[in-house]
PDB file of C-alpha atoms in Angstrom:
ATOM      1  CA  MET U   1       0.000   0.000   0.000  1.00  0.00           C
ATOM      2  CA  CYS U   2       1.468   3.333  -1.048  1.00  0.00           C
ATOM      3  CA  GLU U   3       0.807   6.808   0.242  1.00  0.00           C
ATOM      4  CA  GLY U   4       1.307   8.232  -3.229  1.00  0.00           C
ATOM      5  CA  GLU U   5      -1.361   7.505  -5.793  1.00  0.00           C
ATOM      6  CA  VAL U   6       0.836   7.587  -8.910  1.00  0.00           C
ATOM      7  CA  THR U   7       4.618   7.843  -8.407  1.00  0.00           C
ATOM      8  CA  GLU U   8       5.173   4.881  -6.114  1.00  0.00           C
ATOM      9  CA  VAL U   9       2.442   2.787  -7.725  1.00  0.00           C
ATOM     10  CA  ALA U  10       3.954   3.132 -11.226  1.00  0.00           C
ATOM     11  CA  TYR U  11       7.412   2.255  -9.909  1.00  0.00           C
ATOM     12  CA  PHE U  12       6.428  -0.897  -8.011  1.00  0.00           C
ATOM     13  CA  GLU U  13       4.028  -2.164 -10.661  1.00  0.00           C
ATOM     14  CA  ALA U  14       6.948  -2.160 -13.120  1.00  0.00           C
ATOM     15  CA  PHE U  15       8.850  -4.883 -11.234  1.00  0.00           C
ATOM     16  CA  PRO U  16       8.895  -7.984 -13.458  1.00  0.00           C
ATOM     17  CA  VAL U  17       8.013 -10.507 -10.763  1.00  0.00           C
ATOM     18  CA  ASN U  18       6.444 -13.802 -11.775  1.00  0.00           C
ATOM     19  CA  ARG U  19       2.788 -12.800 -11.396  1.00  0.00           C
ATOM     20  CA  ARG U  20       1.642 -16.437 -11.539  1.00  0.00           C
ATOM     21  CA  GLU U  21       3.570 -17.280  -8.391  1.00  0.00           C
ATOM     22  CA  VAL U  22       3.666 -13.911  -6.638  1.00  0.00           C
ATOM     23  CA  HIS U  23       0.598 -11.726  -6.322  1.00  0.00           C
ATOM     24  CA  VAL U  24       1.708  -8.130  -5.971  1.00  0.00           C
ATOM     25  CA  ALA U  25      -1.144  -5.760  -5.183  1.00  0.00           C
ATOM     26  CA  VAL U  26       0.001  -2.156  -5.403  1.00  0.00           C
ATOM     27  CA  GLU U  27      -2.514   0.434  -4.327  1.00  0.00           C
ATOM     28  CA  GLY U  28      -2.073   4.169  -3.968  1.00  0.00           C
ATOM     29  CA  GLU U  29      -4.255   5.689  -1.309  1.00  0.00           C
ATOM     30  CA  GLY U  30      -3.282   9.359  -1.215  1.00  0.00           C
ATOM     31  CA  LYS U  31      -3.665   9.332   2.576  1.00  0.00           C
ATOM     32  CA  ASN U  32      -1.541  10.641   5.420  1.00  0.00           C
ATOM     33  CA  THR U  33       0.795   8.211   7.134  1.00  0.00           C
ATOM     34  CA  THR U  34      -1.385   6.996  10.002  1.00  0.00           C
ATOM     35  CA  SER U  35      -4.523   6.799   7.839  1.00  0.00           C
ATOM     36  CA  LEU U  36      -2.497   4.829   5.303  1.00  0.00           C
ATOM     37  CA  VAL U  37      -1.595   2.199   7.899  1.00  0.00           C
ATOM     38  CA  ALA U  38      -5.267   1.887   8.882  1.00  0.00           C
ATOM     39  CA  ALA U  39      -6.235   1.508   5.199  1.00  0.00           C
ATOM     40  CA  ALA U  40      -3.559  -1.176   4.762  1.00  0.00           C
ATOM     41  CA  VAL U  41      -4.959  -3.106   7.734  1.00  0.00           C
ATOM     42  CA  GLU U  42      -8.466  -2.913   6.256  1.00  0.00           C
ATOM     43  CA  HIS U  43      -7.118  -4.136   2.910  1.00  0.00           C
ATOM     44  CA  ALA U  44      -5.295  -7.059   4.555  1.00  0.00           C
ATOM     45  CA  ASP U  45      -8.394  -7.964   6.578  1.00  0.00           C
ATOM     46  CA  ARG U  46     -10.554  -7.973   3.427  1.00  0.00           C
ATOM     47  CA  ALA U  47      -8.027 -10.295   1.782  1.00  0.00           C
ATOM     48  CA  VAL U  48      -8.290 -12.688   4.738  1.00  0.00           C
ATOM     49  CA  GLU U  49     -12.105 -12.589   4.543  1.00  0.00           C
ATOM     50  CA  ALA U  50     -11.869 -13.375   0.810  1.00  0.00           C
ATOM     51  CA  GLN U  51      -9.640 -16.338   1.689  1.00  0.00           C
ATOM     52  CA  ASP U  52      -6.759 -14.797  -0.247  1.00  0.00           C
ATOM     53  CA  PRO U  53      -4.513 -13.543   2.572  1.00  0.00           C
ATOM     54  CA  PHE U  54      -1.211 -11.787   2.060  1.00  0.00           C
ATOM     55  CA  ASP U  55       2.085 -13.290   3.147  1.00  0.00           C
ATOM     56  CA  GLU U  56       3.547  -9.817   3.530  1.00  0.00           C
ATOM     57  CA  ALA U  57       2.195  -6.294   3.685  1.00  0.00           C
ATOM     58  CA  TRP U  58       4.425  -3.354   2.822  1.00  0.00           C
ATOM     59  CA  VAL U  59       3.402   0.212   3.576  1.00  0.00           C
ATOM     60  CA  VAL U  60       5.231   2.819   1.482  1.00  0.00           C
ATOM     61  CA  TYR U  61       5.078   6.393   2.753  1.00  0.00           C
ATOM     62  CA  ASP U  62       7.190   9.488   3.169  1.00  0.00           C
ATOM     63  CA  HIS U  63       7.535  12.421   5.514  1.00  0.00           C
ATOM     64  CA  ASP U  64       6.350  15.192   3.186  1.00  0.00           C
ATOM     65  CA  ASP U  65       4.646  17.856   5.286  1.00  0.00           C
ATOM     66  CA  PHE U  66       3.277  15.418   7.839  1.00  0.00           C
ATOM     67  CA  GLY U  67       4.524  16.135  11.327  1.00  0.00           C
ATOM     68  CA  ALA U  68       7.309  14.103  12.895  1.00  0.00           C
ATOM     69  CA  GLU U  69       4.898  12.531  15.371  1.00  0.00           C
ATOM     70  CA  ARG U  70       2.627  11.100  12.647  1.00  0.00           C
ATOM     71  CA  PHE U  71       5.582  10.002  10.539  1.00  0.00           C
ATOM     72  CA  ASN U  72       7.164   8.140  13.457  1.00  0.00           C
ATOM     73  CA  GLN U  73       3.809   6.745  14.619  1.00  0.00           C
ATOM     74  CA  ALA U  74       3.292   5.000  11.285  1.00  0.00           C
ATOM     75  CA  GLU U  75       6.460   2.942  11.763  1.00  0.00           C
ATOM     76  CA  ASP U  76       5.504   2.166  15.366  1.00  0.00           C
ATOM     77  CA  ASP U  77       2.064   0.993  14.211  1.00  0.00           C
ATOM     78  CA  ILE U  78       3.570  -1.198  11.490  1.00  0.00           C
ATOM     79  CA  ARG U  79       6.053  -2.721  13.931  1.00  0.00           C
ATOM     80  CA  ALA U  80       3.179  -3.492  16.332  1.00  0.00           C
ATOM     81  CA  LEU U  81       1.205  -5.133  13.509  1.00  0.00           C
ATOM     82  CA  ASP U  82       4.200  -7.288  12.630  1.00  0.00           C
ATOM     83  CA  GLN U  83       4.500  -8.436  16.245  1.00  0.00           C
ATOM     84  CA  ASP U  84       0.764  -9.155  16.606  1.00  0.00           C
ATOM     85  CA  ALA U  85       0.496 -12.949  16.908  1.00  0.00           C
ATOM     86  CA  GLU U  86      -3.082 -12.882  15.594  1.00  0.00           C
ATOM     87  CA  ARG U  87      -2.021 -11.407  12.251  1.00  0.00           C
ATOM     88  CA  ARG U  88      -1.107 -13.918   9.552  1.00  0.00           C
ATOM     89  CA  GLU U  89       0.931 -11.593   7.344  1.00  0.00           C
ATOM     90  CA  ARG U  90       4.311  -9.994   8.023  1.00  0.00           C
ATOM     91  CA  TRP U  91       4.281  -6.183   8.091  1.00  0.00           C
ATOM     92  CA  HIS U  92       7.013  -3.888   6.806  1.00  0.00           C
ATOM     93  CA  ALA U  93       7.532  -0.130   6.584  1.00  0.00           C
ATOM     94  CA  ALA U  94       9.217   1.278   3.481  1.00  0.00           C
ATOM     95  CA  TRP U  95       9.402   4.927   4.517  1.00  0.00           C
ATOM     96  CA  SER U  96      11.385   7.779   3.025  1.00  0.00           C
ATOM     97  CA  ASN U  97      12.462  10.991   4.672  1.00  0.00           C
ATOM     98  CA  GLN U  98      11.805  13.418   3.176  1.00  0.00           C
ATOM     99  CA  ALA U  99      10.241  12.106  -0.024  1.00  0.00           C
ATOM    100  CA  PHE U 100      10.054   8.944  -2.128  1.00  0.00           C
ATOM    101  CA  GLU U 101      12.288  10.724  -4.631  1.00  0.00           C
ATOM    102  CA  VAL U 102      15.199  10.271  -2.194  1.00  0.00           C
ATOM    103  CA  TRP U 103      15.170   6.649  -3.407  1.00  0.00           C
ATOM    104  CA  TYR U 104      15.400   7.791  -7.034  1.00  0.00           C
ATOM    105  CA  LEU U 105      18.190  10.272  -6.302  1.00  0.00           C
ATOM    106  CA  LEU U 106      20.268   7.578  -4.578  1.00  0.00           C
ATOM    107  CA  HIS U 107      20.501   5.789  -7.936  1.00  0.00           C
ATOM    108  CA  PHE U 108      22.810   8.581  -9.098  1.00  0.00           C
ATOM    109  CA  GLN U 109      24.750   9.566  -6.007  1.00  0.00           C
ATOM    110  CA  PHE U 110      25.147   9.236  -2.292  1.00  0.00           C
ATOM    111  CA  PHE U 111      24.094  12.318  -0.366  1.00  0.00           C
ATOM    112  CA  ASP U 112      23.568  12.857   3.316  1.00  0.00           C
ATOM    113  CA  GLY U 113      22.659  16.517   3.643  1.00  0.00           C
ATOM    114  CA  LYS U 114      19.137  17.488   4.563  1.00  0.00           C
ATOM    115  CA  LEU U 115      17.207  18.516   1.478  1.00  0.00           C
ATOM    116  CA  HIS U 116      13.590  19.576   1.234  1.00  0.00           C
ATOM    117  CA  ARG U 117      11.607  17.304  -1.076  1.00  0.00           C
ATOM    118  CA  HIS U 118      11.304  20.055  -3.708  1.00  0.00           C
ATOM    119  CA  LEU U 119      15.098  20.319  -3.879  1.00  0.00           C
ATOM    120  CA  VAL U 120      15.375  16.531  -4.142  1.00  0.00           C
ATOM    121  CA  GLN U 121      12.957  16.610  -7.085  1.00  0.00           C
ATOM    122  CA  ARG U 122      14.848  19.474  -8.729  1.00  0.00           C
ATOM    123  CA  LYS U 123      18.202  17.689  -8.309  1.00  0.00           C
ATOM    124  CA  LEU U 124      16.674  14.491  -9.687  1.00  0.00           C
ATOM    125  CA  GLY U 125      15.410  16.397 -12.724  1.00  0.00           C
ATOM    126  CA  GLU U 126      18.868  17.845 -13.362  1.00  0.00           C
ATOM    127  CA  LEU U 127      20.486  14.407 -13.149  1.00  0.00           C
ATOM    128  CA  LEU U 128      17.928  12.825 -15.473  1.00  0.00           C
ATOM    129  CA  ARG U 129      18.572  15.616 -18.009  1.00  0.00           C
ATOM    130  CA  THR U 130      22.375  15.589 -17.778  1.00  0.00           C
ATOM    131  CA  ARG U 131      22.479  11.786 -18.056  1.00  0.00           C
ATOM    132  CA  SER U 132      20.248  12.054 -21.153  1.00  0.00           C
ATOM    133  CA  LEU U 133      17.644   9.809 -19.545  1.00  0.00           C
ATOM    134  CA  ARG U 134      14.829  12.359 -19.595  1.00  0.00           C
ATOM    135  CA  PRO U 135      15.260  15.579 -21.627  1.00  0.00           C
ATOM    136  CA  ARG U 136      12.411  17.263 -19.742  1.00  0.00           C
ATOM    137  CA  GLY U 137      13.683  16.166 -16.345  1.00  0.00           C
ATOM    138  CA  TYR U 138      11.675  14.519 -13.598  1.00  0.00           C
ATOM    139  CA  ARG U 139       7.911  14.004 -13.767  1.00  0.00           C
ATOM    140  CA  LYS U 140       6.215  12.442 -10.731  1.00  0.00           C
ATOM    141  CA  ASN U 141       4.020  10.123 -12.772  1.00  0.00           C
ATOM    142  CA  ASP U 142       6.701   8.854 -15.169  1.00  0.00           C
ATOM    143  CA  PRO U 143       5.894   5.164 -15.811  1.00  0.00           C
ATOM    144  CA  ASP U 144       9.386   4.504 -17.231  1.00  0.00           C
ATOM    145  CA  LEU U 145      11.464   5.375 -14.158  1.00  0.00           C
ATOM    146  CA  TYR U 146      11.866   1.756 -13.072  1.00  0.00           C
ATOM    147  CA  ARG U 147      13.271   0.818 -16.484  1.00  0.00           C
ATOM    148  CA  LEU U 148      15.454   3.929 -16.726  1.00  0.00           C
ATOM    149  CA  LEU U 149      16.905   3.544 -13.237  1.00  0.00           C
ATOM    150  CA  LEU U 150      17.282  -0.247 -13.219  1.00  0.00           C
ATOM    151  CA  PRO U 151      20.952  -0.205 -14.347  1.00  0.00           C
ATOM    152  CA  LEU U 152      21.712   2.009 -11.320  1.00  0.00           C
ATOM    153  CA  GLN U 153      19.610   0.085  -8.794  1.00  0.00           C
ATOM    154  CA  ALA U 154      22.537  -1.704  -7.108  1.00  0.00           C
ATOM    155  CA  ASP U 155      24.116   1.691  -6.385  1.00  0.00           C
ATOM    156  CA  ALA U 156      20.847   2.975  -4.934  1.00  0.00           C
ATOM    157  CA  ILE U 157      20.599  -0.024  -2.605  1.00  0.00           C
ATOM    158  CA  LYS U 158      24.205   0.465  -1.492  1.00  0.00           C
ATOM    159  CA  HIS U 159      23.636   4.201  -0.905  1.00  0.00           C
ATOM    160  CA  ALA U 160      20.375   3.608   1.000  1.00  0.00           C
ATOM    161  CA  LYS U 161      22.050   1.053   3.277  1.00  0.00           C
ATOM    162  CA  ARG U 162      24.876   3.496   3.922  1.00  0.00           C
ATOM    163  CA  LEU U 163      22.397   6.231   4.890  1.00  0.00           C
ATOM    164  CA  GLU U 164      20.596   3.819   7.202  1.00  0.00           C
ATOM    165  CA  GLN U 165      23.928   2.898   8.803  1.00  0.00           C
ATOM    166  CA  GLU U 166      25.112   6.495   9.145  1.00  0.00           C
ATOM    167  CA  HIS U 167      21.864   7.597  10.758  1.00  0.00           C
ATOM    168  CA  GLY U 168      21.973   4.603  13.081  1.00  0.00           C
ATOM    169  CA  VAL U 169      18.397   3.633  12.252  1.00  0.00           C
ATOM    170  CA  ALA U 170      19.169  -0.086  12.345  1.00  0.00           C
ATOM    171  CA  ARG U 171      21.313   0.063  15.502  1.00  0.00           C
ATOM    172  CA  HIS U 172      19.496   2.512  17.732  1.00  0.00           C
ATOM    173  CA  ALA U 173      15.825   2.252  18.537  1.00  0.00           C
ATOM    174  CA  HIS U 174      15.917   5.847  19.770  1.00  0.00           C
ATOM    175  CA  VAL U 175      16.684   7.172  16.261  1.00  0.00           C
ATOM    176  CA  THR U 176      13.301   7.886  14.735  1.00  0.00           C
ATOM    177  CA  PRO U 177      12.485   7.998  11.026  1.00  0.00           C
ATOM    178  CA  ALA U 178      11.855  11.741  11.326  1.00  0.00           C
ATOM    179  CA  GLN U 179      15.380  12.244  12.683  1.00  0.00           C
ATOM    180  CA  ALA U 180      16.964  10.276   9.835  1.00  0.00           C
ATOM    181  CA  ASN U 181      16.991  12.877   7.074  1.00  0.00           C
ATOM    182  CA  PRO U 182      17.667  11.986   4.335  1.00  0.00           C
ATOM    183  CA  CYS U 183      16.994   8.276   4.525  1.00  0.00           C
ATOM    184  CA  THR U 184      14.833   5.627   2.871  1.00  0.00           C
ATOM    185  CA  MET U 185      13.836   2.067   3.639  1.00  0.00           C
ATOM    186  CA  VAL U 186      12.442   1.561   0.123  1.00  0.00           C
ATOM    187  CA  TYR U 187      15.535  -0.512  -0.658  1.00  0.00           C
ATOM    188  CA  ARG U 188      14.162  -3.261   1.609  1.00  0.00           C
ATOM    189  CA  LEU U 189      11.028  -3.622  -0.511  1.00  0.00           C
ATOM    190  CA  VAL U 190      13.113  -3.447  -3.689  1.00  0.00           C
ATOM    191  CA  GLU U 191      15.300  -6.302  -2.431  1.00  0.00           C
ATOM    192  CA  ALA U 192      12.204  -8.344  -1.534  1.00  0.00           C
ATOM    193  CA  LEU U 193      10.719  -7.799  -5.003  1.00  0.00           C
ATOM    194  CA  ASN U 194      14.043  -8.521  -6.702  1.00  0.00           C
ATOM    195  CA  ALA U 195      14.102 -11.887  -4.930  1.00  0.00           C
ATOM    196  CA  GLU U 196      10.836 -12.733  -6.717  1.00  0.00           C
ATOM    197  CA  ILE U 197      12.059 -11.929 -10.236  1.00  0.00           C
ATOM    198  CA  PRO U 198      12.485 -15.160 -12.235  1.00  0.00           C
TER     199      PRO U 198
END
């Protein structure tokens, strides 16, 4: 389940997983972080009622203009869902601070300075133009970004892991997602999807 209705959905739907063996349901909700988690729970519960339960549920969201408390609460809620013994599926948070585009930018370079999401988008547009990947720069709803960025995906994963390490997100429970700026856990979902590509 994605917070964004277009950008994230187009990216994740482009993964060439074996759809006969792996059912990937990507839905964009356009909701704030905590409402998104609630919508994901409702979606998972409906799947159980339809006798088609998920093995895993991933919630993709970013900080945007949502307050730090809501942003951090979403991860806490997802962690609690994953630890709930009554839930069949595993729950994962794939958050980005400050925007999903941090994931895209990490395909081109490592950066660790705080950047507002508009600057991240502008920098991404410049890189897409200078690398001759997109003459008009970055467009949020570009359905070809997965294909264009795929040759750089290993670098993005490496850069995202380095950011996670430098911010201490994995080591220190007291480091919140809102404090880790820039950072993204999208690489975890990308690795999970890559493992399902035939």
